[in-house]
Coordinates of C-alpha atoms and ligand atoms in Angstrom, one line a residue:
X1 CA -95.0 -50.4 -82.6
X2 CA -92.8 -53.2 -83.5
X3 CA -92.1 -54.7 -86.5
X4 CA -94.0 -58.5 -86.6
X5 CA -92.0 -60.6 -84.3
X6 CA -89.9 -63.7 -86.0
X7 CA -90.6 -63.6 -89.3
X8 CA -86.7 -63.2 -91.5
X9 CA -86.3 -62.1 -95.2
X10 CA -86.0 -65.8 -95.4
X11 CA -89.2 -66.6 -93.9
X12 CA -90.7 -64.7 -96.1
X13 CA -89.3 -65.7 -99.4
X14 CA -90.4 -69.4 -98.6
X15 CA -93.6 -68.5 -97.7
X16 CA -94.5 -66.4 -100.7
X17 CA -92.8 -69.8 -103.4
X18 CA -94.9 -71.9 -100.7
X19 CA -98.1 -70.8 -101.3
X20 CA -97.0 -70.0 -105.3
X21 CA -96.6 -74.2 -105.2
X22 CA -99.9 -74.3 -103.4
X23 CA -101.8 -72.1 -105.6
X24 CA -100.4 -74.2 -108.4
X25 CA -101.1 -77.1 -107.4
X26 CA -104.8 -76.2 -106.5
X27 CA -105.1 -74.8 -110.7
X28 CA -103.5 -78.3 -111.5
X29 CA -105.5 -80.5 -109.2
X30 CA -109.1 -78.4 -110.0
X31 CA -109.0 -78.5 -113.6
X32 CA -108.3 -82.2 -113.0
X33 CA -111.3 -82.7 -111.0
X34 CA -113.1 -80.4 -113.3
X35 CA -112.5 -82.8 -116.1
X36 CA -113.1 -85.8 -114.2
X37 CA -116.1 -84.9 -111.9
X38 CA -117.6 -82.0 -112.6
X39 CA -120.7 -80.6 -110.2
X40 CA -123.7 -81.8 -111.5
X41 CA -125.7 -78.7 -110.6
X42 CA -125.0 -74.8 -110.7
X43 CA -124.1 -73.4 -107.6
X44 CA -127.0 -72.8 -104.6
X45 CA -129.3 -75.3 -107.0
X46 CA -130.2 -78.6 -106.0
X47 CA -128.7 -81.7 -107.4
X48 CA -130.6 -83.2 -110.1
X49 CA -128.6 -86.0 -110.3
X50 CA -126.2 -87.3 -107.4
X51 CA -122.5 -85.9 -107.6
X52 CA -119.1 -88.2 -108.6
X53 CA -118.3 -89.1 -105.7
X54 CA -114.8 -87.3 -105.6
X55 CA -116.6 -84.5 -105.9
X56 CA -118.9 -85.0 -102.8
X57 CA -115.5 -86.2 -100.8
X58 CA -113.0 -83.8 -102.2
X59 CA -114.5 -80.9 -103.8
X60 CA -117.5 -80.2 -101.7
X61 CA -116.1 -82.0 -98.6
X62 CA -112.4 -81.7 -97.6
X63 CA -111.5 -78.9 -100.4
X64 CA -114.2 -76.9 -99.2
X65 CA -113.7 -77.5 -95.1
X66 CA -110.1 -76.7 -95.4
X67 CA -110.8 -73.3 -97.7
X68 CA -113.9 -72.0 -95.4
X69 CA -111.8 -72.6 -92.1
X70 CA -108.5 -71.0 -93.3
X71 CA -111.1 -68.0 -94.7
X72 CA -112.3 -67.9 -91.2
X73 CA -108.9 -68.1 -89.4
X74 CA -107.9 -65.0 -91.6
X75 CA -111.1 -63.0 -90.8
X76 CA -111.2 -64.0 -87.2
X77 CA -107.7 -61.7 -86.7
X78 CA -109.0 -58.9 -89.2
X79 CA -111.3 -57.0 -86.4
X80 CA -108.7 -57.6 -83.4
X81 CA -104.9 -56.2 -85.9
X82 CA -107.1 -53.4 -87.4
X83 CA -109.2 -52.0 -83.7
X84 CA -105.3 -52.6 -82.2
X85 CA -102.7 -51.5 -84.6
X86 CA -105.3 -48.4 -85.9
X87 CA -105.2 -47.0 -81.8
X88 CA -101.8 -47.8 -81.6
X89 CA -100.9 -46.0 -85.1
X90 CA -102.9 -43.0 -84.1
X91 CA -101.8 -42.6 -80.6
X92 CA -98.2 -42.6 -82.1
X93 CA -99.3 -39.8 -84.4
X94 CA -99.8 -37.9 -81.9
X95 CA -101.7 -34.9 -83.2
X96 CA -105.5 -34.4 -85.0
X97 CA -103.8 -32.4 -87.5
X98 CA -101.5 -35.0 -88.8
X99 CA -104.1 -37.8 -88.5
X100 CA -106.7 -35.8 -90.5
X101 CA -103.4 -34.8 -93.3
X102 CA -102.6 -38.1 -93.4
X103 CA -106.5 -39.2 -93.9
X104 CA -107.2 -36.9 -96.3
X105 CA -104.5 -37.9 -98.8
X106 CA -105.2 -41.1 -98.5
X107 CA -108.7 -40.8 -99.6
X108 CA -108.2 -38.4 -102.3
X109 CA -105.3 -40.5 -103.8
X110 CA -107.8 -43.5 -103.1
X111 CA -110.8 -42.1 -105.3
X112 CA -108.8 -40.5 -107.5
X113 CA -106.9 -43.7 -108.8
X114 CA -110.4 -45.3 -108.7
X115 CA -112.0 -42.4 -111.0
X116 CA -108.8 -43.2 -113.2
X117 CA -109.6 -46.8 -113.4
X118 CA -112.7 -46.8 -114.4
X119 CA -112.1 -43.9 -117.3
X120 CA -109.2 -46.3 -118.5
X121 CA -111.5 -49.3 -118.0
X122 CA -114.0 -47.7 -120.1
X123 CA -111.7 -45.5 -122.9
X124 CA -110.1 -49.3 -124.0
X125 CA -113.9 -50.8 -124.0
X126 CA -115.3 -48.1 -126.3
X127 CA -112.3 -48.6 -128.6
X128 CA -112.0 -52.9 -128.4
X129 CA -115.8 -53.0 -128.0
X130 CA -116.4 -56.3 -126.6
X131 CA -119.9 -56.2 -126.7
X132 CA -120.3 -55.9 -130.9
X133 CA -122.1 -58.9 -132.6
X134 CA -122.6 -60.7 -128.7
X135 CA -125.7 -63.0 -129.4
X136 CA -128.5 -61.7 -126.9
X137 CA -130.0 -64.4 -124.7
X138 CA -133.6 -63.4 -124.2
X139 CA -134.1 -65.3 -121.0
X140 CA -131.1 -63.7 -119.0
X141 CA -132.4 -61.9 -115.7
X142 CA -130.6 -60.4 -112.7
X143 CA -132.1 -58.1 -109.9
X144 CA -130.4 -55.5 -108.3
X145 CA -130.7 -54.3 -104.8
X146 CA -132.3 -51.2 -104.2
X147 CA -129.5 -48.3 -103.9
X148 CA -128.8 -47.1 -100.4
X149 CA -129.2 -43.4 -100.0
X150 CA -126.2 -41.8 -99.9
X151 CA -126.6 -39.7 -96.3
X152 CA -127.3 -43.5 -94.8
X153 CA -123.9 -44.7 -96.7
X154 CA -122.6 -41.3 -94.7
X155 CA -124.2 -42.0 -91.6
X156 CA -123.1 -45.9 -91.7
X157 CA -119.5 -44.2 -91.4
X158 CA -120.0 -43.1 -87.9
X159 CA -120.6 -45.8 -85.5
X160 CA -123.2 -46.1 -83.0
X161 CA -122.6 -49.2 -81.2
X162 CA -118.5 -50.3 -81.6
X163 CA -119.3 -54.0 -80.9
X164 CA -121.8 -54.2 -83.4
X165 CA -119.9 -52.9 -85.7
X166 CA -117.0 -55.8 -85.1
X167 CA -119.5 -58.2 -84.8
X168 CA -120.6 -57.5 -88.5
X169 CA -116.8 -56.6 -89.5
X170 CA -117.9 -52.9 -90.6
X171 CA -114.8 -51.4 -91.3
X172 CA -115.3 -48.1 -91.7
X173 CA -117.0 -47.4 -88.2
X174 CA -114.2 -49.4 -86.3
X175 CA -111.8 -47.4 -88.1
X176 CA -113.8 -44.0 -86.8
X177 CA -113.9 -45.4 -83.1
X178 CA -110.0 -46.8 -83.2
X179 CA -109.0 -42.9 -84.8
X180 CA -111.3 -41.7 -81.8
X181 CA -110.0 -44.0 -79.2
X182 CA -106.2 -43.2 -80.2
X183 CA -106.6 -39.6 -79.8
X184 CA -108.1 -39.7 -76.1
X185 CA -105.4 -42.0 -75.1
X186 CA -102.6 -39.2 -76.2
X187 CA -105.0 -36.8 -74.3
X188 CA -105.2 -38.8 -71.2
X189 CA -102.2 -38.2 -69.6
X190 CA -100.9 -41.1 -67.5
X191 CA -104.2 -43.4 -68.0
X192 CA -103.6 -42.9 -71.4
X193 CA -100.0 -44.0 -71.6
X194 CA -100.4 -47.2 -69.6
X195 CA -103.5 -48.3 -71.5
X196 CA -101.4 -47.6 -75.2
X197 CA -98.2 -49.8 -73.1
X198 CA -101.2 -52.4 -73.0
X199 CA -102.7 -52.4 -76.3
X200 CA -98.9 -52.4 -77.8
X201 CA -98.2 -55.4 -76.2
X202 CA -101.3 -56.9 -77.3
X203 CA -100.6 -55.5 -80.9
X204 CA -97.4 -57.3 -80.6
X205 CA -99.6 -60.4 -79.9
X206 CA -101.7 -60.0 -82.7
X207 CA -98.6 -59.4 -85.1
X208 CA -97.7 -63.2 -84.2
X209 CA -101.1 -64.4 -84.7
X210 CA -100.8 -63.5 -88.1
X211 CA -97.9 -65.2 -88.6
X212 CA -99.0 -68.5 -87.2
X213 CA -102.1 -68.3 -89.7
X214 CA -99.6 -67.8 -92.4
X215 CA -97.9 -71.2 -91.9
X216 CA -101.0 -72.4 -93.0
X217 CA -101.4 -70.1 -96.0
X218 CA -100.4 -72.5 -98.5
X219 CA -102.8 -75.6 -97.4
X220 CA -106.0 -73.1 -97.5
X221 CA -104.6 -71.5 -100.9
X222 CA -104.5 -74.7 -102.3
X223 CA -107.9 -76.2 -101.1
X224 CA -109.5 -72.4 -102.1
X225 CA -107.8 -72.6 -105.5
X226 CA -108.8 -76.2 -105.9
X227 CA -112.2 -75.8 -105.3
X228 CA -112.7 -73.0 -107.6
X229 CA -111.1 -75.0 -110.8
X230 CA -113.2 -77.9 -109.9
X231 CA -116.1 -75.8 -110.0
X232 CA -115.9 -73.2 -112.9
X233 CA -118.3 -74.2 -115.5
X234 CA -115.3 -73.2 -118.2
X235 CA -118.1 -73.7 -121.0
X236 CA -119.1 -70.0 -120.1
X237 CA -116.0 -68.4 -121.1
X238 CA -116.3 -69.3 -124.8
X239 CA -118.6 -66.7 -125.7
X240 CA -117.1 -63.9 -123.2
X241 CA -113.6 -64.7 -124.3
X242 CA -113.4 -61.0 -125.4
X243 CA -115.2 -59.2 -121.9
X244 CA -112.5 -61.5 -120.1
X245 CA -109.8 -60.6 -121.9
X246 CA -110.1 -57.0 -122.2
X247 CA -111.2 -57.1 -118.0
X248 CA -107.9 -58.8 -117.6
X249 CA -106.0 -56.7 -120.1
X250 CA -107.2 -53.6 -118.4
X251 CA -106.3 -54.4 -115.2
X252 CA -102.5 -55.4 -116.2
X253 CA -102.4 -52.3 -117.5
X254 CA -103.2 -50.6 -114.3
X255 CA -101.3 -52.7 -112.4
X256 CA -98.2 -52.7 -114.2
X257 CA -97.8 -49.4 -116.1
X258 CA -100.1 -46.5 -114.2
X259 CA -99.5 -47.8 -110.6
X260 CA -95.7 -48.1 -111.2
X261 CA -95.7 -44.4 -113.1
X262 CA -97.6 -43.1 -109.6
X263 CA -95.1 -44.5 -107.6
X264 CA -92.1 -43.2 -109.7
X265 CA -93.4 -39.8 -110.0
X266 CA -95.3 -39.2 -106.4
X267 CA -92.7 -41.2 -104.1
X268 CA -89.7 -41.3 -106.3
X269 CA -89.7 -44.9 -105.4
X270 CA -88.6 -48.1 -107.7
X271 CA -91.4 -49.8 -108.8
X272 CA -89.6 -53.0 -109.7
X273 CA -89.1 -53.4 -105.8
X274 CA -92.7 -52.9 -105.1
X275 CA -94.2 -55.3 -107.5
X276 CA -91.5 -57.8 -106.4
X277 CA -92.8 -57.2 -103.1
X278 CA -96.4 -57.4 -103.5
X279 CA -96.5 -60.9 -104.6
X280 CA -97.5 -62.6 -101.6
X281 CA -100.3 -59.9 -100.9
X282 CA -101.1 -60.7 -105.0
X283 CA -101.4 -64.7 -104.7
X284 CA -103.8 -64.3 -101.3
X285 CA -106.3 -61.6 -102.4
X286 CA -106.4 -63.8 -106.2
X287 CA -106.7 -66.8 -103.3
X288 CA -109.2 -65.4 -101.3
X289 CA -110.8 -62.7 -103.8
X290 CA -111.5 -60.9 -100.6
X291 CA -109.6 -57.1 -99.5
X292 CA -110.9 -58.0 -96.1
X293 CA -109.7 -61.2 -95.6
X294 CA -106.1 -60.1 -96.9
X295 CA -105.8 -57.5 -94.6
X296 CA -103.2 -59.4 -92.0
X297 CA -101.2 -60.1 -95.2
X298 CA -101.5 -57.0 -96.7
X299 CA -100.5 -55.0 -93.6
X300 CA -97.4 -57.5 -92.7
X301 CA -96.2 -57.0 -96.4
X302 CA -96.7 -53.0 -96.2
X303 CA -94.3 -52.9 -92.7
X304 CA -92.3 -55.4 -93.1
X305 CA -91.4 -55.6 -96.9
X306 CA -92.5 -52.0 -98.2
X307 CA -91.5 -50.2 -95.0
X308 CA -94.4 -47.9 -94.7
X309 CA -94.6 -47.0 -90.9
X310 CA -97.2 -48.6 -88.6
X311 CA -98.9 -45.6 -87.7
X312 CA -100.0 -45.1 -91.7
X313 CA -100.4 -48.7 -92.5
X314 CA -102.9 -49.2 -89.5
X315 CA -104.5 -46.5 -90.9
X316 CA -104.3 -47.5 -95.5
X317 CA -104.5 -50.8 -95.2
X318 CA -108.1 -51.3 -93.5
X319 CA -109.4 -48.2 -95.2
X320 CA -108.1 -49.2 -98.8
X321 CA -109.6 -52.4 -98.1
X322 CA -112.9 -51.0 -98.2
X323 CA -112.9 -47.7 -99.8
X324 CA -110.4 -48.1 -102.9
X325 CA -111.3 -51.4 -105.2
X326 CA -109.8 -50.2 -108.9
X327 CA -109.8 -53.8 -109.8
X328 CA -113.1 -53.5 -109.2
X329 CA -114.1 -50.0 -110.9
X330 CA -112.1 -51.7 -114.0
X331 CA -114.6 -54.7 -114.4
X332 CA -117.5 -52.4 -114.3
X333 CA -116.5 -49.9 -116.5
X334 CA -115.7 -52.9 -119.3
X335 CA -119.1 -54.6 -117.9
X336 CA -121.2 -51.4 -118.6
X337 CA -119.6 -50.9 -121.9
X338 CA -120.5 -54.4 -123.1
X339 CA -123.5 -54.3 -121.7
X340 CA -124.8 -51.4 -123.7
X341 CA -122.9 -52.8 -126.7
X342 CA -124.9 -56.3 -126.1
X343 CA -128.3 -54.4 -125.9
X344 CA -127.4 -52.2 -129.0
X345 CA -127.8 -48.8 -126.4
X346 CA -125.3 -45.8 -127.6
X347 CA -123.8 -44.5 -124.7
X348 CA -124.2 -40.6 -123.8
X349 CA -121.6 -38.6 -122.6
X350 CA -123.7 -37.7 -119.4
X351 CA -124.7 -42.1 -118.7
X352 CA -120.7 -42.5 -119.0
X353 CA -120.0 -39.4 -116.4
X354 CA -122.8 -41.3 -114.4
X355 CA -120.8 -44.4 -114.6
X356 CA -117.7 -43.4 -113.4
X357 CA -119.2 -41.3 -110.5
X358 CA -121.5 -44.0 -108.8
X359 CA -118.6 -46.8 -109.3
X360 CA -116.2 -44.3 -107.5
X361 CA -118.7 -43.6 -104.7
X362 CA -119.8 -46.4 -104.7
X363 CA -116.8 -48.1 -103.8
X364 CA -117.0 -46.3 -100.3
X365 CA -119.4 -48.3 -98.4
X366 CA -118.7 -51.6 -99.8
X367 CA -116.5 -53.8 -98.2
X368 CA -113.8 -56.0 -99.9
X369 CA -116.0 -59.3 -100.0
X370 CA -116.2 -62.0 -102.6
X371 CA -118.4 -61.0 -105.7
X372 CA -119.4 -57.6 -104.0
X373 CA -118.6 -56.0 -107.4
X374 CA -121.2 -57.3 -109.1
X375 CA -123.2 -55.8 -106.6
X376 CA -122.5 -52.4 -107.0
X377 CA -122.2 -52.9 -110.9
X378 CA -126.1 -53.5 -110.7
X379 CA -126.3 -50.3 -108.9
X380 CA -124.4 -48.7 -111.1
X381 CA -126.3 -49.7 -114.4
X382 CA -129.1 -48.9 -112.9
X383 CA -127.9 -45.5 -111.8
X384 CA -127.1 -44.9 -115.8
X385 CA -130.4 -46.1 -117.0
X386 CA -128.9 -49.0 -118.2
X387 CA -130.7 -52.6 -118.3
X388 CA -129.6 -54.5 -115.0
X389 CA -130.5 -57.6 -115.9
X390 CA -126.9 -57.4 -118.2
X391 CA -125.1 -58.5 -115.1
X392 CA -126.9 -62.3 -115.6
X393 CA -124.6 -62.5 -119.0
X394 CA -121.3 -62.4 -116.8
X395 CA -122.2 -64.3 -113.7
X396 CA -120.7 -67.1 -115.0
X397 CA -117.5 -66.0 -115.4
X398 CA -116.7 -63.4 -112.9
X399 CA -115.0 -65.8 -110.0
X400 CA -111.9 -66.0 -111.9
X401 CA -112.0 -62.3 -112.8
X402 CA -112.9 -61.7 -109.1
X403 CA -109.7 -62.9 -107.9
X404 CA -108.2 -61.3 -110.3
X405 CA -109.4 -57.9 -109.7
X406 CA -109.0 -58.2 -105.6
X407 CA -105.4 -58.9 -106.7
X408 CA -105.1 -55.2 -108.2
X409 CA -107.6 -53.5 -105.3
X410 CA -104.9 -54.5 -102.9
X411 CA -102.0 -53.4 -104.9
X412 CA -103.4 -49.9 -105.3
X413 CA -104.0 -50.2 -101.4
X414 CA -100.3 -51.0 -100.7
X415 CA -99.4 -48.4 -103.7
X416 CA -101.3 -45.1 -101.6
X417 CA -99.8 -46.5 -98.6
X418 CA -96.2 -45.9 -99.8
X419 CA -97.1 -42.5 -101.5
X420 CA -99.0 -41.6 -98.4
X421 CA -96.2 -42.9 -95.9
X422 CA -92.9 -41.1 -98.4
X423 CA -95.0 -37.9 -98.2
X424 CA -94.8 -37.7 -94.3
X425 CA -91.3 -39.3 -94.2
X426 CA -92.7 -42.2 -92.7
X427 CA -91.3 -44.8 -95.3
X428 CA -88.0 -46.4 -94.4
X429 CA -85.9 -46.5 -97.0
X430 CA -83.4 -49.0 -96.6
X431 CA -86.2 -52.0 -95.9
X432 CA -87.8 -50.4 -99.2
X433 CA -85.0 -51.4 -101.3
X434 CA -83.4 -53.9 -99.4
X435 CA -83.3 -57.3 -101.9
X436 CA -83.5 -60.8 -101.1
X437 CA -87.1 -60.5 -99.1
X438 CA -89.6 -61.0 -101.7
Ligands
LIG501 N1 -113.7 -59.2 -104.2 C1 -113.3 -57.8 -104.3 C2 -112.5 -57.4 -103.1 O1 -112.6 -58.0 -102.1 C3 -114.5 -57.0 -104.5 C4 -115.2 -57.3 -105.8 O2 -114.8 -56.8 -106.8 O3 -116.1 -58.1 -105.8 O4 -111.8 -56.5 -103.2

C-alpha cells in the first residue's frame, strides 16, 4: 500500500503547531466564556433560567455545530480506512500464520501494558490515598449497567451481519470480516488479485480523504476545545484536586517513563523520536477524547511518521482503539482506590485482583468513545463489591481527565504498533528517525 499521498514533513509540522494554536485558543477563548457566560443548567437538564446569550449563540450554537460536524467528518472515514487498509494489510501478509503471530502479540502486549497500568494506577493510590478525609455526600447516586456476560462479549467478536456491524461502527467484528476477507483474496487466484488492485486504489482514496479532513483539524479542535472550557463547572475540581492530580500524575508516568522504557528495551527504538512524533495523535484524542474518532490520525501518524508498515498498522491501530485503553485502566484503578477510601472500605487483596482483571477484560469489548470509562469503572466496582454509586463523586470532573486519558490510550496504541512492527521487521527505520517531521 502506499504511503498517504501529498502530505511533506512540512505539511505535517504546520499541521500539528496549527491545531496546537487551535487547541489554545479554544482553552483561552472557553475559560473566557466560562467566566463570562456560564450554562445556567448541568448538562441534559433543562434550563431553569434562560442562557447569556453568547452562550446560546456561541457555546451551544456555532461552537457546538462546528465540533459535532468535524466529530462526524472524522468518524464518517473510520469504517471505510479500517474495512480497506485492514484487507489490504492482510492480503499483503500473505499467510494465516503471520496474521495470527502478528495478532497475537499485539493482544498480549495490549492487555499486558493494560494489567500494568492499572497495578501502577492503583500501587501510587494506596500510597498517596486520595480518598482520606474526602467529606461524603449522602445524596450522590450513579447506576450502573448490568455487566454483559462474558461469552456474549466473545460472541459480539464474531460478526454475523458485516453491514450491521459498520452501521453501528463495531470494531472488533469489521476487523474479523476485513482479516477474513484479506485471506480469501490471497486464496483467490486471479479474482483475488484484481479485486486487492481495486481496493488499493480505493485505499489510496481514502488515505487523501483523511488528509482533506485534516485541513480542517484545527477549526473543529478549536470549537471542541472551546466548548468544553465554556462548559466545565470548574467549582467541582476544588474538592477532587487530589483524585485529579494523582489520575493525571499517573498517567504522565505511564506515558513518559514505562512506555518509553518498553520501547527502548522491546524495539531498541528512541523514545524521544516517538514522543516527538506522537504529538499530533496526542492533541486530537485530548481534542476529541475519543480512540475511535482518532483513528485516521492515528494510523497516518503510525505510517507516515513512526514508519510501522501498513500491513501491521491496518491491523494495531483499529484494534488498540478498542481493546487497549491504559489511560483508561489508570483512572479506574485511582477511582476505585478513592472510592473505597471515601466510603471508609479496606481493600482486600482478592477485591484489588478483581479490579485489575475486570478493568483489563473489560477493556475488550468497549469501544474508544467519549466517557465510556466511566462505564466500565461501574462495572468494575461492582464486580469488586464495591459501592457504584462512587462514580456520581467524579462525574463532574472526568471530561478533562477523559481527554486526558484518550491521549495516553492512543500512545500505547502507537507504542505496540512499533514493538509489534520492529519484531517482524516491518518498521522502517530511516522514516523512524528521520527529524524535522514532527
Ligand atoms: N474516551 C476514551 C477513549 O476513547 C475512553 C474512556 O476512557 O472513556 O479512549
Amino acid at each position: 500500500m502506499t504511503q498517504s499521498p501529498a502530505i511533506s514533513p512540512h505539511a505535517g509540522r504546520t499541521l500539528t503547531v496549527r491545531i496546537l494554536i487551535g487547541m489554545s485558543l479554544g482553552i483561552l477563548v472557553g475559560v473566557v466564556l466560562n467566566l463570562i457566560a456560564p450554562a445556567s443548567h448541568a448538562p441534559g437538564e433543562p434550563p431553569a433560567v434562560p442562557d447569556h446569550w453568547l452562550h446560546h449563540w456561541l457555546t451551544d450554537g456555532v461552537f457546538w455545530l462546528a465540533g459535532q460536524a468535524f466529530l462526524r467528518l472524522l468518524q464518517v472515514i473510520v469504517i471505510p480506512l479500517v474495512l480497506i487498509s485492514l484487507i489490504c494489510g492482510t492480503a499483503a501478509m500473505e499467510d494465516v500464520v503471520k496474521v495470527g503471530r502478528v495478532g497475537g502479540k499485539t493482544l498480549v502486549l495490549y492487555l499486558a501494558t493494560t494489567a500494568m497500568a492499572i497495578t501502577l494506577a492503583i500501587s501510587l493510590a494506596l500510597l498517596v490515598k486520595p480518598g482520606a478525609g474526602f467529606p461524603l455526600v449522602a445524596d450522590v447516586a450513579f447506576e450502573a449497567a448490568p455487566a454483559p456476560a462474558l461469552r456474549e462479549v466473545l460472541l459480539d467478536i464474531v460478526p454475523a451481519n458485516v453491514f450491521t456491524a459498520m452501521a453501528q461502527g463495531q470494531m472488533l467484528p469489521i476487523i474479523v470480516f476485513a482479516i477474513f476477507f484479506g485471506l480469501a483474496l490471497t486464496m483467490a487466484g486471479e479474482p483475488g488479485r484484481r479485486l486487492l488492485a481495486v481496493l488499493q486504489d480505493a485505499n489510496a482514496v481514502v488515505l487523501k480523504l483523511v488528509w482533506i479532513v485534516m485541513l480542517l483539524a484545527p477549526y473543529g479542535v478549536f470549537a471542541l476545545i472551546a466548548r468544553t472550557f465554556a462548559t466545565q463547572g470548574f467549582g467541582a475540581f476544588a474538592p477532587l484536586m487530589r483524585y485529579f492530580g494523582l489520575v493525571l500524575l499517573t498517567l504522565a508516568i505511564h506515558a513518559l517513563v514505562v512506555y518509553p522504557l518498553l520501547l527502548k528495551t522491546l524495539a531498541k527504538l528512541d523514545p524521544r523520536r516517538f514522543l516527538a512524533k506522537m504529538r499530533e495523535v496526542q492533541l486530537f484524542a485530548f481534542s476529541t477524547a475519543s480512540s475511535n474518532a482518532t483513528i485516521p490520525v492515528t494510523f497516518r501518524v503510525v505510517v507516515d511518521k513512526l514508519g510501522v508498515k501498513s500491513s501491521i498498522a491496518a491491523f494495531s491501530v483499529p484494534l488498540g482503539a478498542t481493546v487497549n485503553m491504559d489511560g483508561t485502566a489508570i483512572m479506574q484503578g485511582v477511582a476505585t482506590v478513592f472510592i473505597a477510601q471515601v466510603y471508609g472500605i479496606e481493600l482486600s487483596a482478592g477485591q484489588l485482583l478483581t479490579v485489575v482483571l475486570t478493568a483489563t477484560l473489560a477493556s475488550i469489548g468497549t469501544a474508544g468513545v467519549p466517557a465510556v470509562g466511566l462505564i466500565m469503572l461501574a462495572l468494575v466496582l461492582q464486580q469488586a463489591a464495591l459501592p457504584v454509586a462512587g462514580v456520581g463523586l467524579i462525574l463532574g470532573i472526568d471530561r478533562i481527565l477523559d481527554m486526558a486519558r484518550t491521549a495516553v490510550n492512543v500512545t500505547g496504541d502507537c507504542m505496540v504498533a512499533c514493538v509489534v512492527a520492529r519484531s517482524e521487521n516491518e518498521l522502517d527505520r530511516e522514516v523512524f528517525d528521520a527529524r524535522g517531521v514532527d
